[in-house]
Phi, psi and omega in degrees: 000137183290158180300315178300323180294319177298318179298319180294321178296319179297315180301316181296314180297320181296320184281350176274357177253186179265010185262049181299321181295321178296321178297317180299321179295317179297317180299319179298315181295316180295323179299313185286330182274338186259020176074021174101000177272147190246175172288157184241159190276331189206141173280166180289111178279166179295146180298140177241128182248152179294144177282351182282136175241031185282148172258111187275144181273124181299138176090355178293152186260145171262128189223150171082186186296305178269343180082167168219161181216130178283141176213164178238147178249149176085019176099171186296337183276352182290143180259004185270067178289137180229167178258129178254120177252110183294142180252177176303321180298322178296319178291328175297323176298320178295315177306311183298322180296315178297312183299322183291342184253358186303322185253024187289341178236099184292343180270001177274118178048240181261024175094004182213142173277358183307307182301320182288333175290323176297317180297321178299311180297320180296311185288331175294330184268329190283007177270002187293142175235113185292336182285321182259346182072015181263163179080193182093181187285347180282106178137325183050044185285354175294350175295341187244157167281147008272349188299319180296340181261000178300143183305322182294339182262010180301133178090349183283353172299329177301316180290317180296318179293324178301324184274350181300315177298329177291316177299321179293325180283329181234071187294348181286341182275138178287156174302321182300313178290323182295316181298319179289320177297326175299318177295317178300313180301312183298316180300312183292320181287341176264031173070018178278184181287167173292132181243107177300146185228138178231122180276167176134007178281146180244142178284145180236172183267178186298335181295344180266005178302141180271156180289157177293153176100004181272346182262157182298146177253116184296345181273356185263179185246197190300319182300320178296316179302315180295320179300315182290312187280327176296325178301329179273345179104019180262156175254182185299316180298319181291326176300313181293320180297316178295327181296341178297345175297343177289358169295341184256145170079193183206165174265153182232138180295333181272005178240281181275341186096333176282168183215133171114167178269161177274330185227171181279351180226073190285005171240022174227124181276118177220182174271015182300330179306316182286315181295324178290323176304323184272325190268332183276154175267108186263136178224159181288131179286135177264103180200181184271359180271187179293163182298125173209162182257159176224154179279179183298329180274354183061026179265329186243164176222158170226146177272160175307323179292329175292312184295334178299334181292335177261346177275331181271128186299315182293322177290317188301324181301327179279328173301315181296319180295315182288329177295329182273339191220097181294326179296318177299315177301311181300316180298313182289322179297316180301315181296315187283331178287327174296317178300315179299313184293341183255002182302125174075008182271123181277071181297145175293140181304133178091000179294126183274153168271138179244156170241143184248145180282124179291150174289334183272007183293000000 
């Protein structure tokens, strides 16, 4: 068994106990001793395939809350076209397919596509403007220029390309619903809280692309964060809760210009982001890149926008609360990420939220 796979098993076992602090200490030591590679959230589970053997008709439309998809049985020459209405079980099959592939390339980043899928779902949703009703996850307009080329979306082609085989296997799901389901799957498979999911997003054309500048800029401070998040309808507590997603993943010089992970276990969702903000001694990194902070070991980084959360009095109180209470963080994060993922989506009345069983349970 490979070293990353063993690490993922260890991480999973540790997080199923009450010894989260011990795990964090172990992760920190392994990070520093292993040249910067981290523990991983999940081992490669067995592949799960859809029970559907339908031949879908190209060009059929997905409509309504759960959607429908036309298909034919008995080959292309068959005239018996029928309507396929996806159920919760069908979406669970999509979830399982995504989850089974998260760790398929151990040489990608920290061994998991999970963090970049969360970022894709976040950035697809975070363009919402409550005043105009534009943007949000309904549309998947990042498929097109100019939105796909916006600086804040650099590197997200990796996530979109990762999901293309899933879309090909389950053509009835819209890109809009698939991207959000990818984020939900990644959070849960990386030991995060349960994230309720509601289908019903519709894909849109390039004319619906949102203007650049709607997503947070990591180089800015508290006023910028409030400007961006208040536009979407969030308050200070929700801003801090959403920022906890920075426990996952890392920055890349060829994408954002910044470099490094926020935590010692970037494929496991914990409240470490908050505790590290408070406990580590952060200083400005001396390098040729954009302004960012580093911890005493020079293993971790924080962005100016992250550090603003402890400099601003109203934000800091929530950083302190989440640093002390992982359960509180998980509860609040689940609520606010669902709110983010549903901004501006015209769900059909009566559409239910579903929860999916993780493969790592």
